[in-house]
Short mmCIF file of C-alpha atoms in Angstrom, two decimals:
data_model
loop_
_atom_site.label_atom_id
_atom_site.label_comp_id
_atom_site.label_asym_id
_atom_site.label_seq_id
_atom_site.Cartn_x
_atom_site.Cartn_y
_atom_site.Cartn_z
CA UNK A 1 153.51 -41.49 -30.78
CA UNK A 2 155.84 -38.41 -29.74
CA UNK A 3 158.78 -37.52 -32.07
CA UNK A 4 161.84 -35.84 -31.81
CA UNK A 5 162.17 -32.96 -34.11
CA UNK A 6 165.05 -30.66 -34.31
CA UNK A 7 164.37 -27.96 -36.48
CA UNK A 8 167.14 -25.35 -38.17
CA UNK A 9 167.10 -21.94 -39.55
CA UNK A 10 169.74 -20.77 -41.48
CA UNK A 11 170.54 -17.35 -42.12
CA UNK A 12 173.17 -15.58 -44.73
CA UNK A 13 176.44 -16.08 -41.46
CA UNK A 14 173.74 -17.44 -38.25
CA UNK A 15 172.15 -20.91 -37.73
CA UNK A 16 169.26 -20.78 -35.27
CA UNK A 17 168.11 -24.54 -34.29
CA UNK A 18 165.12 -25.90 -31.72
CA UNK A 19 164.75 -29.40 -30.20
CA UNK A 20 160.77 -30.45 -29.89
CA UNK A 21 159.46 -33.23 -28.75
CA UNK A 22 156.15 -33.23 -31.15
CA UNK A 23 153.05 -35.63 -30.71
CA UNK A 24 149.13 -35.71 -30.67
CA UNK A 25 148.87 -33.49 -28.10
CA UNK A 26 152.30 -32.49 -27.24
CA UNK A 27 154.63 -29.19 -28.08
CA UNK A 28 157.31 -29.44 -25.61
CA UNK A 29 160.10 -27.50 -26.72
CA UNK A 30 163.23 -28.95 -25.38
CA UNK A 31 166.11 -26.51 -26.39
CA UNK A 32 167.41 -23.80 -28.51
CA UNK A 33 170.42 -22.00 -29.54
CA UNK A 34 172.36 -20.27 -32.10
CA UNK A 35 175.70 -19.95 -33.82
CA UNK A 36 176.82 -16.33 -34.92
CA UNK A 37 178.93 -14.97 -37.80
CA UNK A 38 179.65 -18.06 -39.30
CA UNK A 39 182.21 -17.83 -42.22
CA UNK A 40 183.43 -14.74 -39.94
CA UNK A 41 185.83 -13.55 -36.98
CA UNK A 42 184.29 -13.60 -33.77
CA UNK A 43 181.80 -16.52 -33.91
CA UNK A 44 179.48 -16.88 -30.81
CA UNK A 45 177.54 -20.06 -30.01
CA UNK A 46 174.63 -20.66 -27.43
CA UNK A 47 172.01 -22.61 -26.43
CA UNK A 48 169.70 -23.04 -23.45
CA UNK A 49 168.24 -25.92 -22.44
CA UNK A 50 166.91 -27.91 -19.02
CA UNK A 51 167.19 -24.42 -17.40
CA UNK A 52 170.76 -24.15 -18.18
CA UNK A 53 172.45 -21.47 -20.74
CA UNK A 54 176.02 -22.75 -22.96
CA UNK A 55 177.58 -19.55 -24.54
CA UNK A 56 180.98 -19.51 -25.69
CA UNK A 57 183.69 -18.16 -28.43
CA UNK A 58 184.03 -20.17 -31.02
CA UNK A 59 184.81 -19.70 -35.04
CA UNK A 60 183.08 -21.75 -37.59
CA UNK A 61 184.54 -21.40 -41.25
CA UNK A 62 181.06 -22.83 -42.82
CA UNK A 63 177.77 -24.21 -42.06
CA UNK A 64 179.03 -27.39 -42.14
CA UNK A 65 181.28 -27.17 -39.05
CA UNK A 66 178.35 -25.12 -37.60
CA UNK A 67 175.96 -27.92 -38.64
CA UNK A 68 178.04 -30.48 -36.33
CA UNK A 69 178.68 -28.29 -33.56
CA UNK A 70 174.91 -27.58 -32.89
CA UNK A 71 174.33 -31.90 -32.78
CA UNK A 72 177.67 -31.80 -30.38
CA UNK A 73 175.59 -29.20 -28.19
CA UNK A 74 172.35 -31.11 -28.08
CA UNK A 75 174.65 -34.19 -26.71
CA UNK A 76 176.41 -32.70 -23.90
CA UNK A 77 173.21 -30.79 -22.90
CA UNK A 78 172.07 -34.64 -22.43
CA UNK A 79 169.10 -34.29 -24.99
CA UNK A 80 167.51 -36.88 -26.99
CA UNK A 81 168.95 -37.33 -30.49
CA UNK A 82 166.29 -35.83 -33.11
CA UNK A 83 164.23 -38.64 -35.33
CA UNK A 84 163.75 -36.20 -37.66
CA UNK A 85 165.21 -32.35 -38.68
CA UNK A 86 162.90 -30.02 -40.11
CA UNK A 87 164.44 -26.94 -42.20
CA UNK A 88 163.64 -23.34 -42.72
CA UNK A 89 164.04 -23.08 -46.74
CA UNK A 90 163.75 -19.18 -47.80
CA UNK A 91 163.03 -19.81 -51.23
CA UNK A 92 161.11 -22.66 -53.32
CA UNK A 93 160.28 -20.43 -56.29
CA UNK A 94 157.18 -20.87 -57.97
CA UNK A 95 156.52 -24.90 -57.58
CA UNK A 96 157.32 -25.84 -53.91
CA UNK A 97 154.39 -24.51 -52.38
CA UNK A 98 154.50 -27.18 -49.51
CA UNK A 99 156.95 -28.98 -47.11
CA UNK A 100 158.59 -31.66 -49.03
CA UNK A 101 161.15 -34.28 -47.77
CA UNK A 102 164.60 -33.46 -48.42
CA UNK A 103 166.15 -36.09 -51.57
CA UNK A 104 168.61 -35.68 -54.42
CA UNK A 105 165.83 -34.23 -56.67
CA UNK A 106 164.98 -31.53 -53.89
CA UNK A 107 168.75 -30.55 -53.51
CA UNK A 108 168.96 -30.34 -57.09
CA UNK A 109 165.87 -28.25 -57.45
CA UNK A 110 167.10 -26.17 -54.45
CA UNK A 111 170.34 -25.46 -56.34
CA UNK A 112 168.72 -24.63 -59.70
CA UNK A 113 166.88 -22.05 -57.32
CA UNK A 114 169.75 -20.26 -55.63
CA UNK A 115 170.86 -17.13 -57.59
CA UNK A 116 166.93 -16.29 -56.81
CA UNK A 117 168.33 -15.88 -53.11
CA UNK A 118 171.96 -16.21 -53.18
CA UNK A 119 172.65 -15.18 -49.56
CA UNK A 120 170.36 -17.65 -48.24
CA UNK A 121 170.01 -21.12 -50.73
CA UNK A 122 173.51 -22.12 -50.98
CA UNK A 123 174.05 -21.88 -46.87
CA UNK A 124 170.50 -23.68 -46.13
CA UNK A 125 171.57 -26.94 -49.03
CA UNK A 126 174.95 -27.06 -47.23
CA UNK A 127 173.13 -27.86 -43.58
CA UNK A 128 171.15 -30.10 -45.65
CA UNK A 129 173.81 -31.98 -46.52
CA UNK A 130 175.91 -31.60 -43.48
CA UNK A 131 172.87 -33.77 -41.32
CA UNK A 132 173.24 -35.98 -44.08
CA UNK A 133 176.47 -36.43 -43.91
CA UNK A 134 176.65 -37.21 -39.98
CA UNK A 135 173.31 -38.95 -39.80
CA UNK A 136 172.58 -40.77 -43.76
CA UNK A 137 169.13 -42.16 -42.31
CA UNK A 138 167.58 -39.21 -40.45
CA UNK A 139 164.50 -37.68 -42.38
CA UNK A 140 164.60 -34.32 -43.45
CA UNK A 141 162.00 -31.90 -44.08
CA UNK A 142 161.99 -28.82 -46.21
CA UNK A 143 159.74 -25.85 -45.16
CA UNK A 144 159.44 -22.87 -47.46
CA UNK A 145 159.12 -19.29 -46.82
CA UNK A 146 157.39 -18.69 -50.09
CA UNK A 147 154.64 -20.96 -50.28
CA UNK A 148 152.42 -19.22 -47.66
CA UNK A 149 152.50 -15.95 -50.66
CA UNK A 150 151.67 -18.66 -53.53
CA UNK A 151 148.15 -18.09 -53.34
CA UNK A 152 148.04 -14.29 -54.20
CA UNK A 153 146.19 -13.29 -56.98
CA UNK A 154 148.46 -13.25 -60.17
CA UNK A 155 147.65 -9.53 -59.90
CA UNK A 156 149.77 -9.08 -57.13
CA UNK A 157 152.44 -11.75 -58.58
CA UNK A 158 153.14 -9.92 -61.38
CA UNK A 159 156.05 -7.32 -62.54
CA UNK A 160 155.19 -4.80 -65.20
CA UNK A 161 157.57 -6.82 -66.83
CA UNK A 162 157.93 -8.50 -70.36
CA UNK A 163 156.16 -11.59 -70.12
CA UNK A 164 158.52 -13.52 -70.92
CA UNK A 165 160.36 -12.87 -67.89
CA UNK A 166 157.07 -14.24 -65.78
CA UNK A 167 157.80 -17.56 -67.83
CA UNK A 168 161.40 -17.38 -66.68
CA UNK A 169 160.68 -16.92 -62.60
CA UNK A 170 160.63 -13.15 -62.50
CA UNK A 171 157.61 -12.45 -60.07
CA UNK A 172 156.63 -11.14 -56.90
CA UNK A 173 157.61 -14.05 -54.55
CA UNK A 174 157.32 -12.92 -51.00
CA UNK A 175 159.12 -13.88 -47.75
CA UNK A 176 158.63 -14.69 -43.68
CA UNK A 177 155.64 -17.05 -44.70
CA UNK A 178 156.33 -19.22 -41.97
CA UNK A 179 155.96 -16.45 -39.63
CA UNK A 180 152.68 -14.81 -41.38
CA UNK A 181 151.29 -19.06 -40.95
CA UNK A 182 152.12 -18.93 -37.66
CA UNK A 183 150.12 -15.66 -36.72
CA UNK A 184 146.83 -16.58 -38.49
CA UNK A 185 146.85 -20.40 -36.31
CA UNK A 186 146.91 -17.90 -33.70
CA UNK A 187 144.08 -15.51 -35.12
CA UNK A 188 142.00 -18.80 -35.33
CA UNK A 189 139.79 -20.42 -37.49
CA UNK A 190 137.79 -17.20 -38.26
CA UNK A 191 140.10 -14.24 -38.25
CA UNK A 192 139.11 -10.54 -38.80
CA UNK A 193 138.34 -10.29 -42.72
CA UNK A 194 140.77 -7.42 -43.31
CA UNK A 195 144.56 -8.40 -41.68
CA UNK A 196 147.63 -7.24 -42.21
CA UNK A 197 150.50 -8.41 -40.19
CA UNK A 198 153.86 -6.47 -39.84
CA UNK A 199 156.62 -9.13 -39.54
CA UNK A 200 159.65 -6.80 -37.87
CA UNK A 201 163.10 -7.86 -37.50
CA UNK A 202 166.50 -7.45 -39.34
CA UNK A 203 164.40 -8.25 -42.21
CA UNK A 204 160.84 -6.82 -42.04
CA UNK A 205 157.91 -7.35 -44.41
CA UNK A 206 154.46 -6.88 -44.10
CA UNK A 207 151.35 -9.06 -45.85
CA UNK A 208 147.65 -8.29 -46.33
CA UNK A 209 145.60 -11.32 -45.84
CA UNK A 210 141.66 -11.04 -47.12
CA UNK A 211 139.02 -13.76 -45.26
CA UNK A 212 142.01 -16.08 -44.39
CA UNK A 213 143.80 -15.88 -47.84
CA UNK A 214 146.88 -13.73 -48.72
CA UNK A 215 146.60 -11.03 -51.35
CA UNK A 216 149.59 -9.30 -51.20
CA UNK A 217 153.03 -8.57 -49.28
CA UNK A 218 155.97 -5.83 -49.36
CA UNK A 219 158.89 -8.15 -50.32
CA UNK A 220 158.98 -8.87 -53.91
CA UNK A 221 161.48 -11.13 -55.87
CA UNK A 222 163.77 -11.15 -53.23
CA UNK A 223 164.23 -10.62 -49.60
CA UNK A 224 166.03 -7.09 -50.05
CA UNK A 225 162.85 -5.30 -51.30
CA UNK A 226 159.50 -4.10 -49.40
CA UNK A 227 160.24 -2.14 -46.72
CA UNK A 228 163.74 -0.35 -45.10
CA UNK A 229 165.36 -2.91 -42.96
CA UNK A 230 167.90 -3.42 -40.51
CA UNK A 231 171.20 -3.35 -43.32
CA UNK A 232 168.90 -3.68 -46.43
CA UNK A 233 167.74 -1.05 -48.85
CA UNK A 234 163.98 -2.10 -49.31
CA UNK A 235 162.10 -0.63 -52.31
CA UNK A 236 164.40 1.41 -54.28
CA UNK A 237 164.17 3.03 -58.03
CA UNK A 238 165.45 0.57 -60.61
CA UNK A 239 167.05 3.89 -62.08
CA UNK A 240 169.91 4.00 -58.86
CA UNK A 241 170.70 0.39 -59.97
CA UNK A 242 171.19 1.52 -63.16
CA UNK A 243 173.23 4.77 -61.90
CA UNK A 244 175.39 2.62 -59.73
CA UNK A 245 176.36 0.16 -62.09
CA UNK A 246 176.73 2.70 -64.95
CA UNK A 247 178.17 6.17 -63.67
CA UNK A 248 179.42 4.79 -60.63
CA UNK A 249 181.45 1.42 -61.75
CA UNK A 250 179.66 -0.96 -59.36
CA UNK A 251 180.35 -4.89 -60.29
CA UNK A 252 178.14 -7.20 -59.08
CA UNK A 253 179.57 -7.67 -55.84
CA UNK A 254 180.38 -4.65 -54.79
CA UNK A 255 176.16 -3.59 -55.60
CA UNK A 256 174.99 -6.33 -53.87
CA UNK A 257 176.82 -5.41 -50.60
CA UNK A 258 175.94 -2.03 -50.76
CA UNK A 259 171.96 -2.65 -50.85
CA UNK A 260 171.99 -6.27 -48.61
CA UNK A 261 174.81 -5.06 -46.26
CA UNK A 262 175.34 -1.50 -45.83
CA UNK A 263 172.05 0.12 -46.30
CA UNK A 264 168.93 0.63 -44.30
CA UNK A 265 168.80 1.29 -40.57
CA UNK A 266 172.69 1.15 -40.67
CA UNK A 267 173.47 3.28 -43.70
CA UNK A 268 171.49 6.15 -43.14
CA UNK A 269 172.48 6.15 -39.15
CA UNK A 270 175.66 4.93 -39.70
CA UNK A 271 175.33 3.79 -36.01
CA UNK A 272 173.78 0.76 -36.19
CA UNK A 273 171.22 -2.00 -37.53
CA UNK A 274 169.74 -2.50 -34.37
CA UNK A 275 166.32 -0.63 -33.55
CA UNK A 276 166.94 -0.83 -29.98
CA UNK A 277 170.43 1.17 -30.21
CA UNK A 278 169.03 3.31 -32.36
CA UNK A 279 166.08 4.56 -29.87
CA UNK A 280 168.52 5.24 -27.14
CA UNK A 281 170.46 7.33 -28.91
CA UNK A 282 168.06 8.95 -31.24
CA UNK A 283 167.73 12.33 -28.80
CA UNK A 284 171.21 12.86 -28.90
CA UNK A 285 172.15 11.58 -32.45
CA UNK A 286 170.52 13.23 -35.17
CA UNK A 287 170.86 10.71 -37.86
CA UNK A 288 170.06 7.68 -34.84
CA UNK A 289 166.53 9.75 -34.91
CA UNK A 290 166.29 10.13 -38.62
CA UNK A 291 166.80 6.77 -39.30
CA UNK A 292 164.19 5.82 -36.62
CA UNK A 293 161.55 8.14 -38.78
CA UNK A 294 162.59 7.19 -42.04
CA UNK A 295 162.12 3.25 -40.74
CA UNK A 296 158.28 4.22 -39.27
CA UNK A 297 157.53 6.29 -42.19
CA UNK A 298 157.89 3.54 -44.75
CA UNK A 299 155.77 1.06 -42.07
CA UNK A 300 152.89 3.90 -42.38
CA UNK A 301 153.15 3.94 -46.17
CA UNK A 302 153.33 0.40 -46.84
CA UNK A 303 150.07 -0.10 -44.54
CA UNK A 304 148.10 2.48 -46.30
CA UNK A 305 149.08 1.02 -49.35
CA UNK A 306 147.95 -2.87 -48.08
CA UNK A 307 144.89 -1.14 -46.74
CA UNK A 308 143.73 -0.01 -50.20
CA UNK A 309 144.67 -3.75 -51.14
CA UNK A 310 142.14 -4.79 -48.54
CA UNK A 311 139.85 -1.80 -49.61
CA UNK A 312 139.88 -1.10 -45.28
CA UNK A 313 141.69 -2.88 -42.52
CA UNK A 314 139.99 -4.65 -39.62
CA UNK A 315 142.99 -5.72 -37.57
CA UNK A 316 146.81 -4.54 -37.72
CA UNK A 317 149.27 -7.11 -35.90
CA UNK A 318 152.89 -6.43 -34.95
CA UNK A 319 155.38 -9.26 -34.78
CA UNK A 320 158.82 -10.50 -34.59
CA UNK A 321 161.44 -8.50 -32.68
CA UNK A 322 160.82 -5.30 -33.72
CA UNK A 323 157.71 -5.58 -33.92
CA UNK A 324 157.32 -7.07 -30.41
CA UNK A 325 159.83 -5.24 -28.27
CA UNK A 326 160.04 -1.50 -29.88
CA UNK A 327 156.89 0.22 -28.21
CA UNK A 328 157.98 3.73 -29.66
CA UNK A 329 158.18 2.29 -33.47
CA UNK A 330 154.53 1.32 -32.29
CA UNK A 331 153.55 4.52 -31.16
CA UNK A 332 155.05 6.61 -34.03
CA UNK A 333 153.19 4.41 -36.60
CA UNK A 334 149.67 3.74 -35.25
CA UNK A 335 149.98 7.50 -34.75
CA UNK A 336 149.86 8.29 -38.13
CA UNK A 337 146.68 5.29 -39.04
CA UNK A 338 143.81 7.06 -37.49
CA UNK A 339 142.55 8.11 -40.35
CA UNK A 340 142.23 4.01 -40.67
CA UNK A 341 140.18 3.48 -37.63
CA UNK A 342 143.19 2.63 -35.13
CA UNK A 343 143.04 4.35 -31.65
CA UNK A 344 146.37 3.64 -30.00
CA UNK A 345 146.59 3.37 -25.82
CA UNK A 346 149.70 4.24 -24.85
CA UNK A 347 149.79 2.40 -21.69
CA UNK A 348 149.22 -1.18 -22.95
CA UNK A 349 151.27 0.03 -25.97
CA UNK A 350 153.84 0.58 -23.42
CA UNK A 351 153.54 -2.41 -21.54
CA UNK A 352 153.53 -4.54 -24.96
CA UNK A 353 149.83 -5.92 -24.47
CA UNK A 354 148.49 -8.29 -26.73
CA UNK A 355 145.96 -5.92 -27.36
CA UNK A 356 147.30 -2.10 -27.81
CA UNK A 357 144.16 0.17 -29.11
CA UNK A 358 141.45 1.29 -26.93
CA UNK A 359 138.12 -1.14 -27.00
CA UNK A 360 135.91 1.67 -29.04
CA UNK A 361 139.32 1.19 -31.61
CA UNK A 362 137.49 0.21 -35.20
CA UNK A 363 140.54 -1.27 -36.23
CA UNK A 364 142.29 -2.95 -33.56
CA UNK A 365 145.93 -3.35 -33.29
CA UNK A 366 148.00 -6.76 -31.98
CA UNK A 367 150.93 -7.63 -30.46
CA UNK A 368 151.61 -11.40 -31.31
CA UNK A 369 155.09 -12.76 -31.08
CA UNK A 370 155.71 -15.31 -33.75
CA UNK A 371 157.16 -18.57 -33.49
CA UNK A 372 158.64 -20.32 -36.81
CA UNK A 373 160.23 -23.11 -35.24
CA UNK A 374 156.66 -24.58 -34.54
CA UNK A 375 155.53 -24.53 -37.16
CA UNK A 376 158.68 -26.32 -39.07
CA UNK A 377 158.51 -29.05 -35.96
CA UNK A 378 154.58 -29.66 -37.08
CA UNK A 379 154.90 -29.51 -40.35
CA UNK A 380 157.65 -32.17 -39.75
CA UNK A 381 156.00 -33.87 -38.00
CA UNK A 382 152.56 -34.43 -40.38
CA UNK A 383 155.16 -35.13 -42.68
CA UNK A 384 156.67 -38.22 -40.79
CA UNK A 385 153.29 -39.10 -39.53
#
């Protein structure tokens, strides 16, 4: 029996949402669409569906008013009303390592969770509540981004912290599992032994995966660490923190904006968070280029580093939008892996081929793009079922 699923992604100010109808042997994706800068001037709001785009201005002063307007969209685009919404949770700490339907103990659990992601928690448990609110009998489904990273070795888990702190939550937690699921159901039942998959966007992380199971990834306790992203620092010394706060006078807020908000891609080009921008200006705008290297240097080093991990590498995947769509971030990193086996052809590098090294390659390289909707609608839906 087919179900409607409508599955939503919140983000710190965005709300992505798709419409599936899910059954036995069915996938159909019916819609999708998005609401920007929510909380914020100059909201946008879109979705496509039936062949037909909706974009217009429109302001949203919370998720909750975002939360409505997306369920007003899916009516006038003439869509069946979901049996069931499936959610996009970024964080379920240490003990919610698979989905679980949304109740009163999950909210609260949720809540006890959010200063471990405070950009991301509090906005996710308010669409939560918002479908409850309009629709008090539809089942909800909670999908983490953690769990896929819960099977690491402890090795891996672990800060060289006092233990204490372990006991407390403090650990390695690791982020864009849903993505990194989706990618090895598309590797198969018998993927390459050695993987490690690059997950590129705004936020970027990478994880190493060893004969099917994860044994380590770039983000750590929270989503701002790992690698240099679009507005966020990555991996910094604890001793800037320190400086900041200390020398400097930074409260709180004021730290947290600087290394979520107005670092990475952005800060050091001071152009813009957006790779794409940043590649047509880099021959013209010296800190457009550096930022560019800077970004590819810190893939290159974070690989290497996963590669000892996997003591070799046997397979090297790209993903998200980054990762699918920027051909010269590609290039500039695979260039600097031979010395790992990879052999890089330019052409079907260019071309964004699923396959982008040259067949005598010893490690291959992949271009998969990822699809975390999916997976929430099936997980949803083996829930329900």
């Amino acid at each position: 029996m087919a179900e409607v699923v409508l599955c939503m992604n919140a983000g710190s100010s965005s709300l992505k949402f798709s419409l599936y109808r899910m059954g036995p042997d069915t996938e159909e994706l019916l819609g999708n669409g998005s609401i920007e800068h929510i909380g914020l001037e100059g909201g946008r709001v879109s979705m496509k569906a039936g062949g037909k785009t909706v974009s217009r201005q429109q302001d949203f002063v919370d998720f909750t008013s975002a939360v409505q307007a997306a369920f007003r969209l899916l009516e006038e685009a003439g869509l069946p009303r979901p049996e069931a919404v499936g959610h996009r949770v970024v964080h379920g700490g240490a003990g919610l390592i698979r989905p679980a339907k949304v109740d009163e103990k999950l909210l609260a659990e949720l809540g006890e969770l959010s200063p471990f992601a405070p950009l991301h928690l509090p906005q996710e448990i308010e669409g939560m509540e918002a479908v409850k609110s309009r629709f008090p009998e539809l089942p909800q489904v909670a999908c983490f981004d953690t769990a896929f990273h819960r099977s690491m070795p402890e090795l891996a888990q672990r800060y060289p912290l006092p233990r204490r702190l372990w006991d407390e939550g403090l650990r390695r937690y690791g982020f864009h599992g849903i993505s990194y699921e989706y990618i090895m159901g598309v590797l198969g039942e018998s993927p390459p032994s050695r993987v490690i998959i690059a997950h590129l966007g705004n936020g970027a992380s990478m994880a190493a995966v060893k004969d099917g199971r994860p044994v380590d990834t770039t983000m750590g306790f929270s989503p701002t660490g790992g690698l240099m992203m679009g507005t966020r620092t990555g991996d910094i010394d604890p001793g800037v923190v320190l400086y900041l706060l200390g020398e400097k006078g930074y409260g709180y807020q004021e730290l947290e904006h600087t290394v979520n908000r107005e670092a990475g891609l952005l800060g050091v080009s001071g152009i813009s968070r957006n790779m794409k921008v940043l590649l047509e200006k880099r021959r013209h705008e010296p800190a457009a280029a550096q930022a560019v290297e800077m970004f590819c240097y810190y893939l290159k080093k974070h690989i290497g580093a996963l590669a000892a991990a996997l003591e070799g590498l046997d397979l090297l995947v790209f993903t998200a939008g980054i990762g699918e769509k920027a051909a010269p971030v590609r290039e500039i990193v695979c260039r600097g892996l031979r010395h790992l086996g990879i052999r890089l052809d330019p052409e079907s590098n260019n071309r964004h081929a699923d396959t982008i090294t040259t067949p005598e390659s010893p490690c291959a390289v992949r271009v998969i793009p990822t699809n975390e909707d999916l997976v929430i609608a099936r997980r949803t839906y083996a829930m329900l079922g």
